[in-house]
Coordinates of N, CA and C in Angstrom, one line a residue:
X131 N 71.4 113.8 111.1 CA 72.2 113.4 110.0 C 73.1 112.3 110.4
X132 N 72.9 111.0 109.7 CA 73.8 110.0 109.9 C 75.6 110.2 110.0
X133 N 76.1 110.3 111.0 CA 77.7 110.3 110.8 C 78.5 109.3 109.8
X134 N 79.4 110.2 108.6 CA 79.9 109.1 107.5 C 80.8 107.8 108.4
X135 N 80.6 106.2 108.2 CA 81.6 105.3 108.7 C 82.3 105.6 107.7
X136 N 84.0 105.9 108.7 CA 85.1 105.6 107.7 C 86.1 105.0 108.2
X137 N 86.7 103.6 107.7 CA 87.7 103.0 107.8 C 89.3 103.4 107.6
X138 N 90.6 103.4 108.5 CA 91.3 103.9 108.1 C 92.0 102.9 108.5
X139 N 92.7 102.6 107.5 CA 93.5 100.9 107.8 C 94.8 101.3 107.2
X140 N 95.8 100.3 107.6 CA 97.1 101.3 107.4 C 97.9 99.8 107.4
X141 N 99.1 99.7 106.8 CA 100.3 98.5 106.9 C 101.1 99.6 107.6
X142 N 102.3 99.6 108.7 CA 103.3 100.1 108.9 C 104.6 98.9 109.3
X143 N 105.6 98.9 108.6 CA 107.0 98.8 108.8 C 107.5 98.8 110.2
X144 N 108.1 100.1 110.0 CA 108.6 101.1 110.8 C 108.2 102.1 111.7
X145 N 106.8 102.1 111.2 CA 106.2 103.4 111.7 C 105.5 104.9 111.4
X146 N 105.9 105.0 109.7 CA 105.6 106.0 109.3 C 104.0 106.1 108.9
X147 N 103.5 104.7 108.9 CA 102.2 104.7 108.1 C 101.6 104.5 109.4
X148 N 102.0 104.2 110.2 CA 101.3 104.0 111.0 C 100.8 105.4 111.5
X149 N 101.8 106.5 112.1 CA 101.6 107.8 112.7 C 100.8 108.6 111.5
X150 N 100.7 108.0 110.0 CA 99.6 108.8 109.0 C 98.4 108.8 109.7
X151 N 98.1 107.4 109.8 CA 97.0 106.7 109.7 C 96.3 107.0 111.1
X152 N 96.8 107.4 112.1 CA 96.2 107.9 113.4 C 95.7 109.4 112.9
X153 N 97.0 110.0 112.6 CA 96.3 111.7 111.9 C 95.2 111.2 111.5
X154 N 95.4 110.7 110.4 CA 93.6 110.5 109.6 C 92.7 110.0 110.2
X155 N 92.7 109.0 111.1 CA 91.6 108.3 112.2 C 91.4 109.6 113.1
X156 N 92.1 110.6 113.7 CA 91.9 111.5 114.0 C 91.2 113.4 113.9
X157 N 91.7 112.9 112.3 CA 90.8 114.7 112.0 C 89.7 114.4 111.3
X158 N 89.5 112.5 111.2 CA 88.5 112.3 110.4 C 87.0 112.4 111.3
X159 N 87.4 112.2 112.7 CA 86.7 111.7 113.9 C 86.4 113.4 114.2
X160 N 87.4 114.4 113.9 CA 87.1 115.6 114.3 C 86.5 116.5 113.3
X161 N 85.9 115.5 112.0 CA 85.1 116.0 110.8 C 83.8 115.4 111.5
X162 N 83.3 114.9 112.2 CA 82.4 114.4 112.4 C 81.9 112.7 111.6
X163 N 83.0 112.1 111.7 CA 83.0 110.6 111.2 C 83.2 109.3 112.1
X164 N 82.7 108.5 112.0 CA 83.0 107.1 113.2 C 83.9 106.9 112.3
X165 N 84.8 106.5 113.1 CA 86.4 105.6 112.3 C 86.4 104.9 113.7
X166 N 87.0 103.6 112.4 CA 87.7 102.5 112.6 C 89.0 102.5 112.2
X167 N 89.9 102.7 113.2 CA 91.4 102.5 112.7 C 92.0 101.0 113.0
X168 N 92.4 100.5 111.6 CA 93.0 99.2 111.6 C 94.0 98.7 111.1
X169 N 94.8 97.9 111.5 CA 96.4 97.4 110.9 C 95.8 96.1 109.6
X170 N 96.8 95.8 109.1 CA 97.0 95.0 108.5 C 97.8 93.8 108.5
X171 N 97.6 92.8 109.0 CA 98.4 91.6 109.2 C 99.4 91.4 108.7
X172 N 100.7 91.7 109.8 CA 101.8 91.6 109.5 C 101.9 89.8 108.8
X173 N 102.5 89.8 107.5 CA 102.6 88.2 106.7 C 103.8 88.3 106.2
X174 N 105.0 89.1 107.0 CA 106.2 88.5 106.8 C 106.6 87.5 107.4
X175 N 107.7 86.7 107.3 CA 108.0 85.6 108.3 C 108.8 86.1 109.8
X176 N 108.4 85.3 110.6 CA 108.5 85.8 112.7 C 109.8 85.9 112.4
X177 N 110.6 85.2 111.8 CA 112.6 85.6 111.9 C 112.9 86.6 110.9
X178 N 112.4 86.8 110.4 CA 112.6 88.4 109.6 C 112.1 89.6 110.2
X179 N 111.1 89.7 110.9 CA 110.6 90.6 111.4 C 111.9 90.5 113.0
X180 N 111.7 89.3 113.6 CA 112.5 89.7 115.1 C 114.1 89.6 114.9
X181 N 114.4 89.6 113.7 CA 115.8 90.1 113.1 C 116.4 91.5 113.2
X182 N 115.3 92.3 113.3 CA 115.5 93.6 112.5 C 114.4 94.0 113.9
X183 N 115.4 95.1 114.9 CA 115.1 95.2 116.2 C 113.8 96.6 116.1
X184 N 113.7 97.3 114.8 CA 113.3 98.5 114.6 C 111.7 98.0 114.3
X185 N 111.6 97.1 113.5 CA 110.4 96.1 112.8 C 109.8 95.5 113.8
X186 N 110.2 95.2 114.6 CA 109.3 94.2 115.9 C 109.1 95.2 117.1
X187 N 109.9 95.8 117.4 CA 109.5 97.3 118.4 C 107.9 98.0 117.5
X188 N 108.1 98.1 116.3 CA 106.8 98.7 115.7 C 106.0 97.9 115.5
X189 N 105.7 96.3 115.7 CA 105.1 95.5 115.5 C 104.3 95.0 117.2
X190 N 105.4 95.5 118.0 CA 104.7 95.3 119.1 C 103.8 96.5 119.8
X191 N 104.3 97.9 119.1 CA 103.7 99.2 119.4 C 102.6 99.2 119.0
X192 N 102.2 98.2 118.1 CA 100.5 98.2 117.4 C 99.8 97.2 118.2
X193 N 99.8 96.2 118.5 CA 99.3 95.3 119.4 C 97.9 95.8 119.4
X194 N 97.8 97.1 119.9 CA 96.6 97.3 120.7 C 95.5 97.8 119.8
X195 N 95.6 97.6 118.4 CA 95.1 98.3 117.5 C 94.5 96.7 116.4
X196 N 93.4 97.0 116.1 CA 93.0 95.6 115.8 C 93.4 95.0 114.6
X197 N 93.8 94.0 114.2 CA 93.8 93.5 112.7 C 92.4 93.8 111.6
X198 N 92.8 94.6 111.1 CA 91.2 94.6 109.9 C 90.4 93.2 109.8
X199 N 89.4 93.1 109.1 CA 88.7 92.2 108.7 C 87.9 92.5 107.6
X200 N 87.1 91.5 107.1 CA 86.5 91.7 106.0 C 85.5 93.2 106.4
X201 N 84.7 92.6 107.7 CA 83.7 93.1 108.6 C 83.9 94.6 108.1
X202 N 84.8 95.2 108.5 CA 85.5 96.5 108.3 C 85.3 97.2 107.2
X203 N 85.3 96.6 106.6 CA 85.2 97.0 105.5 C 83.8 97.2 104.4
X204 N 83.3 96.2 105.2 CA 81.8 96.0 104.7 C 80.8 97.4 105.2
X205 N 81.3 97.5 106.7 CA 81.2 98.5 107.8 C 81.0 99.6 107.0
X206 N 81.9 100.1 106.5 CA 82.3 101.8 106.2 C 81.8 101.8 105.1
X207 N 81.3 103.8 104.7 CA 81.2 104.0 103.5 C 82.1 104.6 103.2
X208 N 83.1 104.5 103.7 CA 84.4 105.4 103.0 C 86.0 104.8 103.6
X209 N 86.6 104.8 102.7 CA 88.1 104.1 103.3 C 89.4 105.1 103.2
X210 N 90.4 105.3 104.2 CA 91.8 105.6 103.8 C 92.6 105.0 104.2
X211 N 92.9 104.9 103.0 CA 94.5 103.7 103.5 C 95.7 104.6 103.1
X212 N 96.3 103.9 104.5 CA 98.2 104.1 104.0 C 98.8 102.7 104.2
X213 N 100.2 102.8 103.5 CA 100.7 101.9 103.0 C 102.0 102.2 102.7
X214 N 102.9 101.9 102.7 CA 104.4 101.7 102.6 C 105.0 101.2 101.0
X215 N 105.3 102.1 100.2 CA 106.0 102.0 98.6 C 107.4 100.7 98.7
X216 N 106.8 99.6 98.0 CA 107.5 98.5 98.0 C 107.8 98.4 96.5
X217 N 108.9 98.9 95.9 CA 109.2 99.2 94.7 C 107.8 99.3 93.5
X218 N 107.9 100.3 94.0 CA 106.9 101.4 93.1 C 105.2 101.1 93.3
X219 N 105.1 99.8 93.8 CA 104.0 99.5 93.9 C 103.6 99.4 96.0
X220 N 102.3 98.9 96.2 CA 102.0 98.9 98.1 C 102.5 97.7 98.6
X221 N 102.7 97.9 99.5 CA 103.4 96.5 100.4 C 102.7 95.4 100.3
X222 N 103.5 94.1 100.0 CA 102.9 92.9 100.0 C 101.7 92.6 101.1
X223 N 102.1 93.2 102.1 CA 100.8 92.8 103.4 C 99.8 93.4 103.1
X224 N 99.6 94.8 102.7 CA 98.3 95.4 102.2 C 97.6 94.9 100.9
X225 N 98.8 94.3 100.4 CA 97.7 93.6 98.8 C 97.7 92.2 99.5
X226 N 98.0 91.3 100.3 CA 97.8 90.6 100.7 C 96.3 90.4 101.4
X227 N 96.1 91.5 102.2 CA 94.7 91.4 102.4 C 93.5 92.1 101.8
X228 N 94.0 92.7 100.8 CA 92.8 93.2 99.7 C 92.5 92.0 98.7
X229 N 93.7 91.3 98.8 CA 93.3 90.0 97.7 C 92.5 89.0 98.4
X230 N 91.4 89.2 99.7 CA 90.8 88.2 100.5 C 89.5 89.1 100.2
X231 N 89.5 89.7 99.7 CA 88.4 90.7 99.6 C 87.3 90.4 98.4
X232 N 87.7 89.7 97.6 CA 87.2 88.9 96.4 C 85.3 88.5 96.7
X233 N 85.4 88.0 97.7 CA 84.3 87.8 97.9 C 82.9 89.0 98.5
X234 N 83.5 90.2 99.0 CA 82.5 91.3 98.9 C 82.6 92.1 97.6
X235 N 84.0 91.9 97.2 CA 83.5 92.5 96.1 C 82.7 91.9 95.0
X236 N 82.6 91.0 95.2 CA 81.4 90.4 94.2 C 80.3 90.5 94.7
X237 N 80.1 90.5 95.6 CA 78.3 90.7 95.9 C 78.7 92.4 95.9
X238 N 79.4 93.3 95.7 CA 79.0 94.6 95.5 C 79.2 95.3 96.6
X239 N 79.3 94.4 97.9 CA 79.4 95.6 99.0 C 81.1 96.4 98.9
X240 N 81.6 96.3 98.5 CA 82.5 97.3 98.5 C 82.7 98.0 97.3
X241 N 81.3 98.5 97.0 CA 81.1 99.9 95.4 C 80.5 100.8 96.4
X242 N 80.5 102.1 95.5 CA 79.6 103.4 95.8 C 79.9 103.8 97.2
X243 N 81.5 103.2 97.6 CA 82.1 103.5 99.1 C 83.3 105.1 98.8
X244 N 83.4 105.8 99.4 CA 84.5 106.8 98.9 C 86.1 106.1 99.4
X245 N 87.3 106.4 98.6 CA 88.4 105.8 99.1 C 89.4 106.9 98.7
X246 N 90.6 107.4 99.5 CA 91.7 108.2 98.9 C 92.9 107.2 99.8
X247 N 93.9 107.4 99.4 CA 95.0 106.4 100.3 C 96.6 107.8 99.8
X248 N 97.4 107.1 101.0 CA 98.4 107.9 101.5 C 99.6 106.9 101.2
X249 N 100.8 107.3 101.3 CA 102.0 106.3 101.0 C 103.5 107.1 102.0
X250 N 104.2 106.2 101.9 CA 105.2 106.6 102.4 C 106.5 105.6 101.4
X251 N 108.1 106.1 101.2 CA 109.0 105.4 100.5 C 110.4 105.7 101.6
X252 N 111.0 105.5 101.3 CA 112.5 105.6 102.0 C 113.2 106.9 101.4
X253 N 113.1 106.9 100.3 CA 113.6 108.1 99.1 C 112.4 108.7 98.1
X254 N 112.6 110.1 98.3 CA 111.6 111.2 97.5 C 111.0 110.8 96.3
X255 N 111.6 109.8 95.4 CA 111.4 110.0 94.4 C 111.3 108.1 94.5
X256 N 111.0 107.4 95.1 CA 110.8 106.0 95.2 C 109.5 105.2 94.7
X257 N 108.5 105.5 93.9 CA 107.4 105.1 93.3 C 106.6 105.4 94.1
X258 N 106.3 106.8 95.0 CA 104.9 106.7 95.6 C 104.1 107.0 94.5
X259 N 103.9 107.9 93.6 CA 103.0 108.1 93.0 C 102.2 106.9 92.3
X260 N 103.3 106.0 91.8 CA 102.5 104.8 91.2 C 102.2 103.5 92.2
X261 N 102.3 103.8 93.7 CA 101.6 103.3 94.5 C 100.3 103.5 94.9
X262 N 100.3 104.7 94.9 CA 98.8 105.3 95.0 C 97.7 105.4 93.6
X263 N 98.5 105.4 92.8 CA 97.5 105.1 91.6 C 97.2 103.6 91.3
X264 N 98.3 102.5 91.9 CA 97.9 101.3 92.0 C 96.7 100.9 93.2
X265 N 96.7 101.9 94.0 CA 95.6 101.4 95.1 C 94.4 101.9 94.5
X266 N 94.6 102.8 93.8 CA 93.2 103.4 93.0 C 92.8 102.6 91.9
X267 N 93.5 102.0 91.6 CA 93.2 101.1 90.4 C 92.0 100.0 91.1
X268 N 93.1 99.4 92.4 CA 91.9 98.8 92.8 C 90.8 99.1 93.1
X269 N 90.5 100.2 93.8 CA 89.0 100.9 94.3 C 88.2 100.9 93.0
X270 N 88.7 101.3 91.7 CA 88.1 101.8 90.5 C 87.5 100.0 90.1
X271 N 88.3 98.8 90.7 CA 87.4 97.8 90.6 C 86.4 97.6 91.3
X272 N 86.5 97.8 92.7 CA 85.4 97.8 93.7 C 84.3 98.5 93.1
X273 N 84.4 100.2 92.4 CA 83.5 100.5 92.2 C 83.4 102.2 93.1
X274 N 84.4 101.8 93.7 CA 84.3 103.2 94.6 C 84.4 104.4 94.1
X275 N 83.9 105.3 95.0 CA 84.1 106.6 94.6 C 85.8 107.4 95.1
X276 N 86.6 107.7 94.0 CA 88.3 107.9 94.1 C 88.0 109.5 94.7
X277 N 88.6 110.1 96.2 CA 88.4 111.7 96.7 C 90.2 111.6 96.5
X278 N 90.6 111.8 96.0 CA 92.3 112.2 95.9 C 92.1 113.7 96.9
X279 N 93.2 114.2 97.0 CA 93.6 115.4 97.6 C 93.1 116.6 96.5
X280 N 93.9 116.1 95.2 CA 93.9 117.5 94.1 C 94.9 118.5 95.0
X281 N 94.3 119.9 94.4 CA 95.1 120.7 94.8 C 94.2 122.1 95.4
X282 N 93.3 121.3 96.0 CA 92.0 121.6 96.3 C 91.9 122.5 97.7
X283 N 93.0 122.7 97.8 CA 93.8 123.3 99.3 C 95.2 123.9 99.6
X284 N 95.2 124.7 100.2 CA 96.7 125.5 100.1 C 97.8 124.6 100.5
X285 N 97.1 123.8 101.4 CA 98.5 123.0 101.9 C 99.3 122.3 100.9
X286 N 98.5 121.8 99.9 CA 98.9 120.8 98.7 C 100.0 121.3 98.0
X287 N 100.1 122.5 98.3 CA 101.5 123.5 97.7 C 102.6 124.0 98.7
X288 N 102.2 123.4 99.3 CA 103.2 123.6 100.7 C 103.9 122.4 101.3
X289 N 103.4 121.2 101.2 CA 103.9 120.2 101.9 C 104.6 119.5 100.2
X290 N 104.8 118.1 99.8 CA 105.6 118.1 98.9 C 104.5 118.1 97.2
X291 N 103.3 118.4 97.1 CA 102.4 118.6 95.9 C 101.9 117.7 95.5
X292 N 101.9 116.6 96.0 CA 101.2 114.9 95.5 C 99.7 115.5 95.7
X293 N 99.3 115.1 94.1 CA 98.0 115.6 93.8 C 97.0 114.0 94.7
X294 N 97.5 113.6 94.3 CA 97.1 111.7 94.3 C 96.2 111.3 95.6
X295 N 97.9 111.5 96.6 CA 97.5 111.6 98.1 C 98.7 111.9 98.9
X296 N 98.7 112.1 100.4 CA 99.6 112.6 100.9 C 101.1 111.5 100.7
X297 N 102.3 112.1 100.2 CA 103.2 111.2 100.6 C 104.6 111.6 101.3
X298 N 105.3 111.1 102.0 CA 106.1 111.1 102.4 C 107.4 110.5 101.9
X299 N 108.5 111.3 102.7 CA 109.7 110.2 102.5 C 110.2 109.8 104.3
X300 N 109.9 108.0 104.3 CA 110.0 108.1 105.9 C 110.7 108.6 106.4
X301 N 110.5 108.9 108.0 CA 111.1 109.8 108.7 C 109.9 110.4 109.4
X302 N 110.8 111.8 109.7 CA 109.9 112.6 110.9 C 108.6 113.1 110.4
X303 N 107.6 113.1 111.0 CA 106.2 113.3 110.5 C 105.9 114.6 111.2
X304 N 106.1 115.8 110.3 CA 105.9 117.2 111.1 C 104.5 117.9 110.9
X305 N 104.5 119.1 111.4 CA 103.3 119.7 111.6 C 102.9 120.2 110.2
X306 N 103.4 120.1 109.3 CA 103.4 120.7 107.4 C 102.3 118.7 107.1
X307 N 103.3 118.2 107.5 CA 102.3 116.7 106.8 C 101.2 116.3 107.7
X308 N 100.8 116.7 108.9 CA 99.7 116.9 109.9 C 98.9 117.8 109.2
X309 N 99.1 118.4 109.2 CA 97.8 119.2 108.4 C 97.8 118.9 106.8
X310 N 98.5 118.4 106.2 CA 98.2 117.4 105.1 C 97.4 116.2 105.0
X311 N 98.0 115.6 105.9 CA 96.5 114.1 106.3 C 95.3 115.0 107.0
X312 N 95.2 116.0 107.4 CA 94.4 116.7 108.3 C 92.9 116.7 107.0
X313 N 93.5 117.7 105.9 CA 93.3 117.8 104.9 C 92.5 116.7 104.1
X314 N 93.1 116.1 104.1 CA 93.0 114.5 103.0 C 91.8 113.8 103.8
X315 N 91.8 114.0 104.9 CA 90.7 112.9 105.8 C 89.4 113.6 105.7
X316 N 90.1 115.1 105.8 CA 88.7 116.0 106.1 C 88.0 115.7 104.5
X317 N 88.4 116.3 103.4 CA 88.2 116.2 102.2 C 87.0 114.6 102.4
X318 N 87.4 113.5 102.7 CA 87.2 112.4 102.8 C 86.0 112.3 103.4
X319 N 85.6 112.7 104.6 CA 84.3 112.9 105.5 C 83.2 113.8 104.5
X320 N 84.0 115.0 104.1 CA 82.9 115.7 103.8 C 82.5 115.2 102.5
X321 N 83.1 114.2 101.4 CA 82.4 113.9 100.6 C 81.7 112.6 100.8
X322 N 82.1 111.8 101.9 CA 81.6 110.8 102.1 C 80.1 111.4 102.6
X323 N 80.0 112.3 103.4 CA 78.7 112.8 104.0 C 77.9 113.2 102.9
X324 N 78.1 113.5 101.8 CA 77.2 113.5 100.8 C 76.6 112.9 100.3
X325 N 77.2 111.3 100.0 CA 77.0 110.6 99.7 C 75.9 109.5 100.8
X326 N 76.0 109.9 101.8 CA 75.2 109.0 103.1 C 74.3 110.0 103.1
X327 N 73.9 111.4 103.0 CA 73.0 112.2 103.6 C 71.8 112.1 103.5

């Protein structure tokens, strides 16, 4: 049986999306999936980022993790993304490189792919939900197939109830939201494997 490819591409700040986005490259890989875990091209400007001593410490802790590409994407039959809530909507750098994407999605290679995505905000109540329904919106262009979390599992009533996808308020990433992306990835494999089988 072919192992599902799944891409797990992530924008991080600070760091919070970033430590999702390994959980998910990680329990997805321990679902039995090839992942590709990939950043997103920082396209703030170099004096903004080396201003702000917290932002370039996390910008140099990724280094070793590759910039997505189209390739990537073409690659996988299934995607999760996280992303950082930039007033109510995903960070300029993640729609920044989804808007280069114009061109598979017209030939089709990015339909009938599975996709769920994760978020993170500063404050509880800061627009994740309608960040993640804005990244769904996109996928529902691509064509893809939307695996949200639901409530399809006990943890979903245990950690803070985001039917959508896992979210956070940045900060500490504990063993309650580990087994939430744990969750969310696994969900992810096993319906992508149905779809490849």
């Amino acid at each position: 049986m072919a192992k599902p490819k799944i891409t797990v591409l992530f924008y991080s700040t600070y760091g919070t999306n970033h430590t999702v986005a390994s959980a998910a490259a990680e329990a997805a890989e321990a679902a039995g999936a090839e992942v590709r875990l990939r950043r997103v091209k920082e396209t703030a400007p170099t004096e903004i980022v080396e201003g702000q001593d917290a932002w370039k410490a996390q910008l140099e802790k990724m280094q070793d993790i590759p910039e997505v590409s189209a390739d990537d994407m073409e690659w996988a039959d299934g995607y999760f993304l996280s992303s950082p809530t930039r007033y109510g909507v995903v960070a300029s750098q993640m729609r920044a490189f989804i808007d280069t994407l114009g061109p598979l999605w017209q030939e089709g290679k990015l339909a009938n792919k599975t996709f769920t995505a994760s978020t993170s905000a500063n404050t509880s109540h800061g627009g994740q939900e309608t960040t993640l329904q804005s990244l769904y919106i996109t996928a529902m262009h691509w064509g893809c197939i939307l695996v949200p979390p639901g409530y399809a599992d006990p943890v979903k009533f245990e950690d803070n109830g985001n039917p959508y996808g896992f979210s956070m308020q940045a900060g500490e990433f504990t063993d309650l939201h580990r087994r939430s992306v744990g969750y969310q990835a696994r969900r992810l494999v096993e319906m992508t494997q149905k779809l490849v089988a």
